[in-house]
Amino acid sequence: MEKQVVDGLREVFQSGRSRPLQYRKQQHRALHRLITERQADIEQALKQDLNRNTYNTSLFELISIENDIKLVESNMADWAAPRPVKKNLNSPLVGAIAAGNAAVLKPSELSEHSARLMKELLPLYLDKEMYQVVTGGVLETQELLRQRFDHIFYTGSSTVGKLVMEAAARHLTPVTLELGGKSPCYVDKNCDIAVACRRITWGKFANCGQTCIAPDYILCEPSIQDRIDVLPHFKIMQEEIFGPLLPIVTVNGLSEAIHFINAREKPLALYVFSSDKTVIKRMLTETSSGGVTVNDVLMHYTVDTLPFGGVGKQVMKQWNGQISWETHAVLPSLWVFYLSLPRPFGSVLPGICEQMLGSS
């Protein structure tokens, strides 16, 4: 039963039903009708479950939901609209320092020389009591993860990411995971093939293909495919390649490409090359990914004020720019009253108290 519920939701979501803002507004209004038309039923249920006074239900539950709906109705179009961005920071350590944190850095034991250099140089330049480097292998990493942190930021494989998240769960520590994934690149027949191939080749083979958002495979129609086909069930198509190999998978047009992408884990990055605005729009609206670059690769990551993250298990929480600062910061709420001024709701609360006392 539970699996059918989740599978059904995923199927309906992938149909695109919730993409139009008008649909979301309709659902908000329906939710508003629910809490207004069935307020008495809600109050009665909470009275039976919690022995809650009806005035408390209205004050602490229904009014806040109604206000949230009104706020979203007024701002959703602006929130969902494209917006220009400025350059900003993109390093997790820089974000952690900007947010006023102390930090422990644990470089990979597989990069022995770089790890040793980091441990040697960091205390020469930064406050060594605030920012420390721990080196070592699996045992040292396991011991470090047994400690309680306020936040853990990890980038690497999904296998190790699961271990990091499991360790963090013991202390209910929030995590940011950047785990990579398979980033598809759709090449439409209506584009400058030479330019597309040059840019894809650069993005794929930069750093020997070892970037988390490198194009992982190409989807194209047979008419522009001039290499041996790679079938979807081949092992190379099951996990992130993270190396200088670029499979080419043929599809019969845009719709099949979209279906191919949606049938797999949501990609960390998605690339589409086309001169056709309709093709680009469909790829943007009918797929879900952490980030998209149109007619180029990797470039969205270089804009530091664009949030970098994924959907689902590929990246947990976004980071980059100001969002990196917010990831490492605690944003406390502060409301200062002046004793000479009346409190908000001051004329309402006494009346409610009288009603509560009268009904007790």
mmCIF file of N, CA and C in Angstrom, residues 39-147:
data_model
loop_
_atom_site.group_PDB
_atom_site.id
_atom_site.type_symbol
_atom_site.label_atom_id
_atom_site.label_comp_id
_atom_site.label_asym_id
_atom_site.label_seq_id
_atom_site.Cartn_x
_atom_site.Cartn_y
_atom_site.Cartn_z
ATOM 1 N N GLN A 39 -13.438 24.301 9.914
ATOM 2 C CA GLN A 39 -12.789 24.732 11.147
ATOM 3 C C GLN A 39 -13.378 24.042 12.373
ATOM 4 N N ALA A 40 -14.679 23.912 12.407
ATOM 5 C CA ALA A 40 -15.316 23.277 13.560
ATOM 6 C C ALA A 40 -14.875 21.820 13.705
ATOM 7 N N ASP A 41 -14.747 21.107 12.588
ATOM 8 C CA ASP A 41 -14.304 19.712 12.641
ATOM 9 C C ASP A 41 -12.876 19.619 13.157
ATOM 10 N N ILE A 42 -12.015 20.544 12.685
ATOM 11 C CA ILE A 42 -10.613 20.549 13.132
ATOM 12 C C ILE A 42 -10.543 20.839 14.630
ATOM 13 N N GLU A 43 -11.310 21.827 15.078
ATOM 14 C CA GLU A 43 -11.306 22.179 16.502
ATOM 15 C C GLU A 43 -11.796 21.012 17.353
ATOM 16 N N GLN A 44 -12.816 20.303 16.872
ATOM 17 C CA GLN A 44 -13.354 19.175 17.619
ATOM 18 C C GLN A 44 -12.348 18.033 17.710
ATOM 19 N N ALA A 45 -11.646 17.763 16.598
ATOM 20 C CA ALA A 45 -10.659 16.685 16.605
ATOM 21 C C ALA A 45 -9.521 16.990 17.582
ATOM 22 N N LEU A 46 -9.039 18.232 17.584
ATOM 23 C CA LEU A 46 -7.963 18.606 18.498
ATOM 24 C C LEU A 46 -8.454 18.654 19.948
ATOM 25 N N LYS A 47 -9.706 18.980 20.137
ATOM 26 C CA LYS A 47 -10.281 18.931 21.484
ATOM 27 C C LYS A 47 -10.279 17.496 22.000
ATOM 28 N N GLN A 48 -10.630 16.548 21.124
ATOM 29 C CA GLN A 48 -10.672 15.141 21.533
ATOM 30 C C GLN A 48 -9.279 14.562 21.719
ATOM 31 N N ASP A 49 -8.331 14.963 20.852
ATOM 32 C CA ASP A 49 -6.978 14.411 20.932
ATOM 33 C C ASP A 49 -6.155 15.046 22.041
ATOM 34 N N LEU A 50 -6.235 16.377 22.167
ATOM 35 C CA LEU A 50 -5.343 17.114 23.054
ATOM 36 C C LEU A 50 -6.066 17.883 24.144
ATOM 37 N N ASN A 51 -7.385 17.822 24.126
ATOM 38 C CA ASN A 51 -8.189 18.648 25.006
ATOM 39 C C ASN A 51 -7.848 20.125 24.825
ATOM 40 N N ARG A 52 -7.585 20.490 23.583
ATOM 41 C CA ARG A 52 -7.196 21.863 23.283
ATOM 42 C C ARG A 52 -8.434 22.746 23.168
ATOM 43 N N ASN A 53 -8.323 23.927 23.788
ATOM 44 C CA ASN A 53 -9.389 24.920 23.693
ATOM 45 C C ASN A 53 -9.523 25.395 22.254
ATOM 46 N N THR A 54 -10.738 25.625 21.789
ATOM 47 C CA THR A 54 -10.970 26.012 20.392
ATOM 48 C C THR A 54 -10.288 27.323 20.031
ATOM 49 N N TYR A 55 -10.158 28.220 21.008
ATOM 50 C CA TYR A 55 -9.509 29.489 20.717
ATOM 51 C C TYR A 55 -8.016 29.296 20.477
ATOM 52 N N ASN A 56 -7.406 28.367 21.180
ATOM 53 C CA ASN A 56 -5.989 28.065 20.941
ATOM 54 C C ASN A 56 -5.778 27.452 19.569
ATOM 55 N N THR A 57 -6.693 26.619 19.146
ATOM 56 C CA THR A 57 -6.591 26.030 17.811
ATOM 57 C C THR A 57 -6.594 27.116 16.751
ATOM 58 N N SER A 58 -7.492 28.059 16.893
ATOM 59 C CA SER A 58 -7.552 29.149 15.919
ATOM 60 C C SER A 58 -6.309 30.021 15.982
ATOM 61 N N LEU A 59 -5.881 30.357 17.197
ATOM 62 C CA LEU A 59 -4.764 31.290 17.364
ATOM 63 C C LEU A 59 -3.433 30.674 16.943
ATOM 64 N N PHE A 60 -3.171 29.427 17.344
ATOM 65 C CA PHE A 60 -1.851 28.823 17.140
ATOM 66 C C PHE A 60 -1.752 27.928 15.906
ATOM 67 N N GLU A 61 -2.855 27.604 15.294
ATOM 68 C CA GLU A 61 -2.812 26.714 14.136
ATOM 69 C C GLU A 61 -3.397 27.379 12.894
ATOM 70 N N LEU A 62 -4.686 27.649 12.920
ATOM 71 C CA LEU A 62 -5.394 28.019 11.694
ATOM 72 C C LEU A 62 -5.010 29.401 11.189
ATOM 73 N N ILE A 63 -4.866 30.362 12.102
ATOM 74 C CA ILE A 63 -4.519 31.715 11.662
ATOM 75 C C ILE A 63 -3.157 31.734 10.987
ATOM 76 N N SER A 64 -2.192 31.000 11.547
ATOM 77 C CA SER A 64 -0.845 30.990 10.955
ATOM 78 C C SER A 64 -0.848 30.341 9.578
ATOM 79 N N ILE A 65 -1.619 29.262 9.406
ATOM 80 C CA ILE A 65 -1.711 28.624 8.087
ATOM 81 C C ILE A 65 -2.354 29.574 7.086
ATOM 82 N N GLU A 66 -3.406 30.249 7.522
ATOM 83 C CA GLU A 66 -4.083 31.202 6.635
ATOM 84 C C GLU A 66 -3.151 32.324 6.222
ATOM 85 N N ASN A 67 -2.362 32.829 7.162
ATOM 86 C CA ASN A 67 -1.404 33.888 6.841
ATOM 87 C C ASN A 67 -0.320 33.396 5.897
ATOM 88 N N ASP A 68 0.131 32.151 6.088
ATOM 89 C CA ASP A 68 1.125 31.579 5.180
ATOM 90 C C ASP A 68 0.588 31.505 3.760
ATOM 91 N N ILE A 69 -0.653 31.078 3.633
ATOM 92 C CA ILE A 69 -1.266 30.979 2.304
ATOM 93 C C ILE A 69 -1.351 32.352 1.649
ATOM 94 N N LYS A 70 -1.755 33.348 2.410
ATOM 95 C CA LYS A 70 -1.853 34.708 1.868
ATOM 96 C C LYS A 70 -0.478 35.219 1.441
ATOM 97 N N LEU A 71 0.538 34.941 2.250
ATOM 98 C CA LEU A 71 1.900 35.373 1.918
ATOM 99 C C LEU A 71 2.373 34.734 0.620
ATOM 100 N N VAL A 72 2.143 33.433 0.499
ATOM 101 C CA VAL A 72 2.576 32.725 -0.707
ATOM 102 C C VAL A 72 1.804 33.213 -1.929
ATOM 103 N N GLU A 73 0.507 33.406 -1.778
ATOM 104 C CA GLU A 73 -0.312 33.905 -2.889
ATOM 105 C C GLU A 73 0.243 35.233 -3.414
ATOM 106 N N SER A 74 0.696 36.086 -2.506
ATOM 107 C CA SER A 74 1.175 37.415 -2.895
ATOM 108 C C SER A 74 2.560 37.385 -3.519
ATOM 109 N N ASN A 75 3.376 36.379 -3.169
ATOM 110 C CA ASN A 75 4.789 36.417 -3.547
ATOM 111 C C ASN A 75 5.260 35.272 -4.429
ATOM 112 N N MET A 76 4.425 34.260 -4.625
ATOM 113 C CA MET A 76 4.901 33.058 -5.307
ATOM 114 C C MET A 76 5.397 33.346 -6.722
ATOM 115 N N ALA A 77 4.715 34.197 -7.446
ATOM 116 C CA ALA A 77 5.137 34.507 -8.810
ATOM 117 C C ALA A 77 6.522 35.135 -8.826
ATOM 118 N N ASP A 78 6.787 36.020 -7.866
ATOM 119 C CA ASP A 78 8.115 36.638 -7.783
ATOM 120 C C ASP A 78 9.161 35.615 -7.353
ATOM 121 N N TRP A 79 8.815 34.771 -6.388
ATOM 122 C CA TRP A 79 9.776 33.768 -5.922
ATOM 123 C C TRP A 79 10.156 32.796 -7.036
ATOM 124 N N ALA A 80 9.193 32.454 -7.882
ATOM 125 C CA ALA A 80 9.435 31.451 -8.926
ATOM 126 C C ALA A 80 10.026 32.048 -10.199
ATOM 127 N N ALA A 81 10.066 33.365 -10.299
ATOM 128 C CA ALA A 81 10.552 34.010 -11.522
ATOM 129 C C ALA A 81 12.070 33.949 -11.607
ATOM 130 N N PRO A 82 12.613 33.880 -12.816
ATOM 131 C CA PRO A 82 14.077 33.969 -12.964
ATOM 132 C C PRO A 82 14.586 35.283 -12.401
ATOM 133 N N ARG A 83 15.779 35.263 -11.860
ATOM 134 C CA ARG A 83 16.336 36.482 -11.292
ATOM 135 C C ARG A 83 17.826 36.561 -11.597
ATOM 136 N N PRO A 84 18.358 37.753 -11.823
ATOM 137 C CA PRO A 84 19.796 37.906 -12.071
ATOM 138 C C PRO A 84 20.578 37.670 -10.785
ATOM 139 N N VAL A 85 21.841 37.267 -10.946
ATOM 140 C CA VAL A 85 22.675 37.013 -9.776
ATOM 141 C C VAL A 85 24.009 37.725 -9.941
ATOM 142 N N LYS A 86 24.695 37.873 -8.828
ATOM 143 C CA LYS A 86 26.016 38.490 -8.818
ATOM 144 C C LYS A 86 27.053 37.452 -8.416
ATOM 145 N N LYS A 87 28.307 37.800 -8.617
ATOM 146 C CA LYS A 87 29.384 36.887 -8.224
ATOM 147 C C LYS A 87 29.521 36.876 -6.707
ATOM 148 N N ASN A 88 30.004 35.736 -6.182
ATOM 149 C CA ASN A 88 30.139 35.599 -4.738
ATOM 150 C C ASN A 88 31.071 34.447 -4.442
ATOM 151 N N LEU A 89 31.153 34.021 -3.200
ATOM 152 C CA LEU A 89 32.074 32.959 -2.793
ATOM 153 C C LEU A 89 31.494 31.582 -3.085
ATOM 154 N N ASN A 90 32.380 30.558 -3.206
ATOM 155 C CA ASN A 90 31.876 29.214 -3.453
ATOM 156 C C ASN A 90 32.642 28.122 -2.716
ATOM 157 N N SER A 91 33.530 28.481 -1.817
ATOM 158 C CA SER A 91 34.287 27.472 -1.076
ATOM 159 C C SER A 91 33.611 27.171 0.252
ATOM 160 N N PRO A 92 33.412 25.892 0.573
ATOM 161 C CA PRO A 92 32.793 25.552 1.874
ATOM 162 C C PRO A 92 33.571 26.101 3.061
ATOM 163 N N LEU A 93 34.909 26.052 3.010
ATOM 164 C CA LEU A 93 35.696 26.575 4.117
ATOM 165 C C LEU A 93 35.527 28.082 4.221
ATOM 166 N N VAL A 94 35.519 28.769 3.080
ATOM 167 C CA VAL A 94 35.316 30.217 3.105
ATOM 168 C C VAL A 94 33.958 30.539 3.711
ATOM 169 N N GLY A 95 32.934 29.760 3.332
ATOM 170 C CA GLY A 95 31.606 29.972 3.891
ATOM 171 C C GLY A 95 31.570 29.719 5.385
ATOM 172 N N ALA A 96 32.270 28.673 5.822
ATOM 173 C CA ALA A 96 32.302 28.352 7.250
ATOM 174 C C ALA A 96 32.973 29.468 8.048
ATOM 175 N N ILE A 97 34.076 29.999 7.517
ATOM 176 C CA ILE A 97 34.768 31.095 8.196
ATOM 177 C C ILE A 97 33.887 32.341 8.207
ATOM 178 N N ALA A 98 33.231 32.630 7.070
ATOM 179 C CA ALA A 98 32.382 33.817 6.981
ATOM 180 C C ALA A 98 31.251 33.768 7.987
ATOM 181 N N ALA A 99 30.754 32.553 8.281
ATOM 182 C CA ALA A 99 29.648 32.402 9.223
ATOM 183 C C ALA A 99 30.113 32.372 10.672
ATOM 184 N N GLY A 100 31.438 32.495 10.888
ATOM 185 C CA GLY A 100 31.955 32.570 12.256
ATOM 186 C C GLY A 100 32.174 31.229 12.918
ATOM 187 N N ASN A 101 32.365 30.168 12.142
ATOM 188 C CA ASN A 101 32.532 28.836 12.702
ATOM 189 C C ASN A 101 33.990 28.482 12.948
ATOM 190 N N ALA A 102 34.229 27.580 13.864
ATOM 191 C CA ALA A 102 35.468 26.814 13.906
ATOM 192 C C ALA A 102 35.274 25.622 12.976
ATOM 193 N N ALA A 103 36.357 25.057 12.435
ATOM 194 C CA ALA A 103 36.200 24.000 11.445
ATOM 195 C C ALA A 103 37.329 22.990 11.526
ATOM 196 N N VAL A 104 36.967 21.730 11.286
ATOM 197 C CA VAL A 104 37.930 20.640 11.122
ATOM 198 C C VAL A 104 37.900 20.217 9.661
ATOM 199 N N LEU A 105 39.058 20.147 9.037
ATOM 200 C CA LEU A 105 39.165 19.691 7.656
ATOM 201 C C LEU A 105 39.767 18.289 7.645
ATOM 202 N N LYS A 106 39.131 17.379 6.897
ATOM 203 C CA LYS A 106 39.645 16.010 6.762
ATOM 204 C C LYS A 106 39.846 15.716 5.277
ATOM 205 N N PRO A 107 41.064 15.933 4.753
ATOM 206 C CA PRO A 107 41.311 15.618 3.344
ATOM 207 C C PRO A 107 41.381 14.110 3.130
ATOM 208 N N SER A 108 41.166 13.701 1.884
ATOM 209 C CA SER A 108 41.202 12.277 1.558
ATOM 210 C C SER A 108 42.592 11.702 1.763
ATOM 211 N N GLU A 109 42.632 10.506 2.323
ATOM 212 C CA GLU A 109 43.916 9.824 2.510
ATOM 213 C C GLU A 109 44.506 9.368 1.189
ATOM 214 N N LEU A 110 43.694 9.345 0.135
ATOM 215 C CA LEU A 110 44.195 8.935 -1.183
ATOM 216 C C LEU A 110 45.060 10.017 -1.811
ATOM 217 N N SER A 111 44.893 11.266 -1.378
ATOM 218 C CA SER A 111 45.728 12.379 -1.842
ATOM 219 C C SER A 111 46.726 12.708 -0.745
ATOM 220 N N GLU A 112 47.673 11.810 -0.565
ATOM 221 C CA GLU A 112 48.570 11.865 0.601
ATOM 222 C C GLU A 112 49.384 13.151 0.652
ATOM 223 N N HIS A 113 49.967 13.553 -0.495
ATOM 224 C CA HIS A 113 50.844 14.722 -0.498
ATOM 225 C C HIS A 113 50.052 16.010 -0.295
ATOM 226 N N SER A 114 48.902 16.098 -0.922
ATOM 227 C CA SER A 114 48.069 17.298 -0.743
ATOM 228 C C SER A 114 47.572 17.407 0.692
ATOM 229 N N ALA A 115 47.210 16.277 1.287
ATOM 230 C CA ALA A 115 46.740 16.275 2.665
ATOM 231 C C ALA A 115 47.855 16.733 3.606
ATOM 232 N N ARG A 116 49.068 16.228 3.353
ATOM 233 C CA ARG A 116 50.194 16.602 4.201
ATOM 234 C C ARG A 116 50.493 18.106 4.078
ATOM 235 N N LEU A 117 50.404 18.627 2.832
ATOM 236 C CA LEU A 117 50.666 20.046 2.619
ATOM 237 C C LEU A 117 49.603 20.897 3.303
ATOM 238 N N MET A 118 48.347 20.478 3.228
ATOM 239 C CA MET A 118 47.271 21.220 3.884
ATOM 240 C C MET A 118 47.486 21.275 5.388
ATOM 241 N N LYS A 119 47.860 20.161 5.960
ATOM 242 C CA LYS A 119 48.090 20.108 7.414
ATOM 243 C C LYS A 119 49.270 20.980 7.821
ATOM 244 N N GLU A 120 50.261 21.089 6.923
ATOM 245 C CA GLU A 120 51.445 21.886 7.212
ATOM 246 C C GLU A 120 51.182 23.384 7.065
ATOM 247 N N LEU A 121 50.437 23.760 6.018
ATOM 248 C CA LEU A 121 50.314 25.180 5.691
ATOM 249 C C LEU A 121 49.179 25.892 6.422
ATOM 250 N N LEU A 122 48.058 25.214 6.633
ATOM 251 C CA LEU A 122 46.904 25.900 7.193
ATOM 252 C C LEU A 122 47.197 26.590 8.522
ATOM 253 N N PRO A 123 47.886 25.916 9.472
ATOM 254 C CA PRO A 123 48.152 26.607 10.746
ATOM 255 C C PRO A 123 49.163 27.747 10.626
ATOM 256 N N LEU A 124 49.877 27.819 9.514
ATOM 257 C CA LEU A 124 50.806 28.930 9.314
ATOM 258 C C LEU A 124 50.088 30.203 8.895
ATOM 259 N N TYR A 125 48.862 30.053 8.376
ATOM 260 C CA TYR A 125 48.149 31.202 7.834
ATOM 261 C C TYR A 125 46.839 31.496 8.564
ATOM 262 N N LEU A 126 46.169 30.465 9.074
ATOM 263 C CA LEU A 126 44.907 30.659 9.778
ATOM 264 C C LEU A 126 45.099 30.440 11.267
ATOM 265 N N ASP A 127 44.133 30.857 12.037
ATOM 266 C CA ASP A 127 44.133 30.634 13.481
ATOM 267 C C ASP A 127 44.106 29.123 13.730
ATOM 268 N N LYS A 128 45.228 28.583 14.205
ATOM 269 C CA LYS A 128 45.340 27.128 14.324
ATOM 270 C C LYS A 128 44.477 26.559 15.439
ATOM 271 N N GLU A 129 43.982 27.415 16.330
ATOM 272 C CA GLU A 129 43.072 26.932 17.359
ATOM 273 C C GLU A 129 41.632 26.861 16.858
ATOM 274 N N MET A 130 41.345 27.578 15.783
ATOM 275 C CA MET A 130 39.986 27.602 15.228
ATOM 276 C C MET A 130 39.822 26.677 14.027
ATOM 277 N N TYR A 131 40.896 26.480 13.260
ATOM 278 C CA TYR A 131 40.804 25.712 12.020
ATOM 279 C C TYR A 131 41.920 24.674 12.003
ATOM 280 N N GLN A 132 41.522 23.412 12.081
ATOM 281 C CA GLN A 132 42.497 22.338 12.191
ATOM 282 C C GLN A 132 42.296 21.304 11.097
ATOM 283 N N VAL A 133 43.377 20.599 10.762
ATOM 284 C CA VAL A 133 43.360 19.562 9.741
ATOM 285 C C VAL A 133 43.647 18.223 10.408
ATOM 286 N N VAL A 134 42.801 17.245 10.141
ATOM 287 C CA VAL A 134 43.008 15.876 10.620
ATOM 288 C C VAL A 134 43.311 15.003 9.410
ATOM 289 N N THR A 135 44.432 14.303 9.451
ATOM 290 C CA THR A 135 44.792 13.402 8.354
ATOM 291 C C THR A 135 44.677 11.955 8.824
ATOM 292 N N GLY A 136 44.833 11.039 7.882
ATOM 293 C CA GLY A 136 44.738 9.626 8.221
ATOM 294 C C GLY A 136 43.765 8.910 7.307
ATOM 295 N N GLY A 137 43.566 7.624 7.610
ATOM 296 C CA GLY A 137 42.740 6.779 6.769
ATOM 297 C C GLY A 137 41.370 6.510 7.362
ATOM 298 N N VAL A 138 40.900 5.292 7.156
ATOM 299 C CA VAL A 138 39.548 4.920 7.555
ATOM 300 C C VAL A 138 39.359 5.019 9.062
ATOM 301 N N LEU A 139 40.311 4.524 9.831
ATOM 302 C CA LEU A 139 40.162 4.519 11.291
ATOM 303 C C LEU A 139 40.068 5.938 11.842
ATOM 304 N N GLU A 140 40.926 6.825 11.321
ATOM 305 C CA GLU A 140 40.904 8.209 11.790
ATOM 306 C C GLU A 140 39.591 8.897 11.389
ATOM 307 N N THR A 141 39.120 8.584 10.197
ATOM 308 C CA THR A 141 37.861 9.171 9.743
ATOM 309 C C THR A 141 36.694 8.690 10.592
ATOM 310 N N GLN A 142 36.680 7.407 10.905
ATOM 311 C CA GLN A 142 35.614 6.854 11.742
ATOM 312 C C GLN A 142 35.623 7.483 13.125
ATOM 313 N N GLU A 143 36.802 7.663 13.691
ATOM 314 C CA GLU A 143 36.897 8.272 15.018
ATOM 315 C C GLU A 143 36.451 9.729 14.977
ATOM 316 N N LEU A 144 36.813 10.431 13.906
ATOM 317 C CA LEU A 144 36.392 11.824 13.765
ATOM 318 C C LEU A 144 34.874 11.920 13.670
ATOM 319 N N LEU A 145 34.266 10.988 12.940
ATOM 320 C CA LEU A 145 32.816 11.011 12.762
ATOM 321 C C LEU A 145 32.064 10.621 14.033
ATOM 322 N N ARG A 146 32.738 10.025 14.997
ATOM 323 C CA ARG A 146 32.082 9.715 16.272
ATOM 324 C C ARG A 146 31.889 10.968 17.121
ATOM 325 N N GLN A 147 32.597 12.028 16.775
ATOM 326 C CA GLN A 147 32.489 13.268 17.540
ATOM 327 C C GLN A 147 31.223 14.013 17.118
#
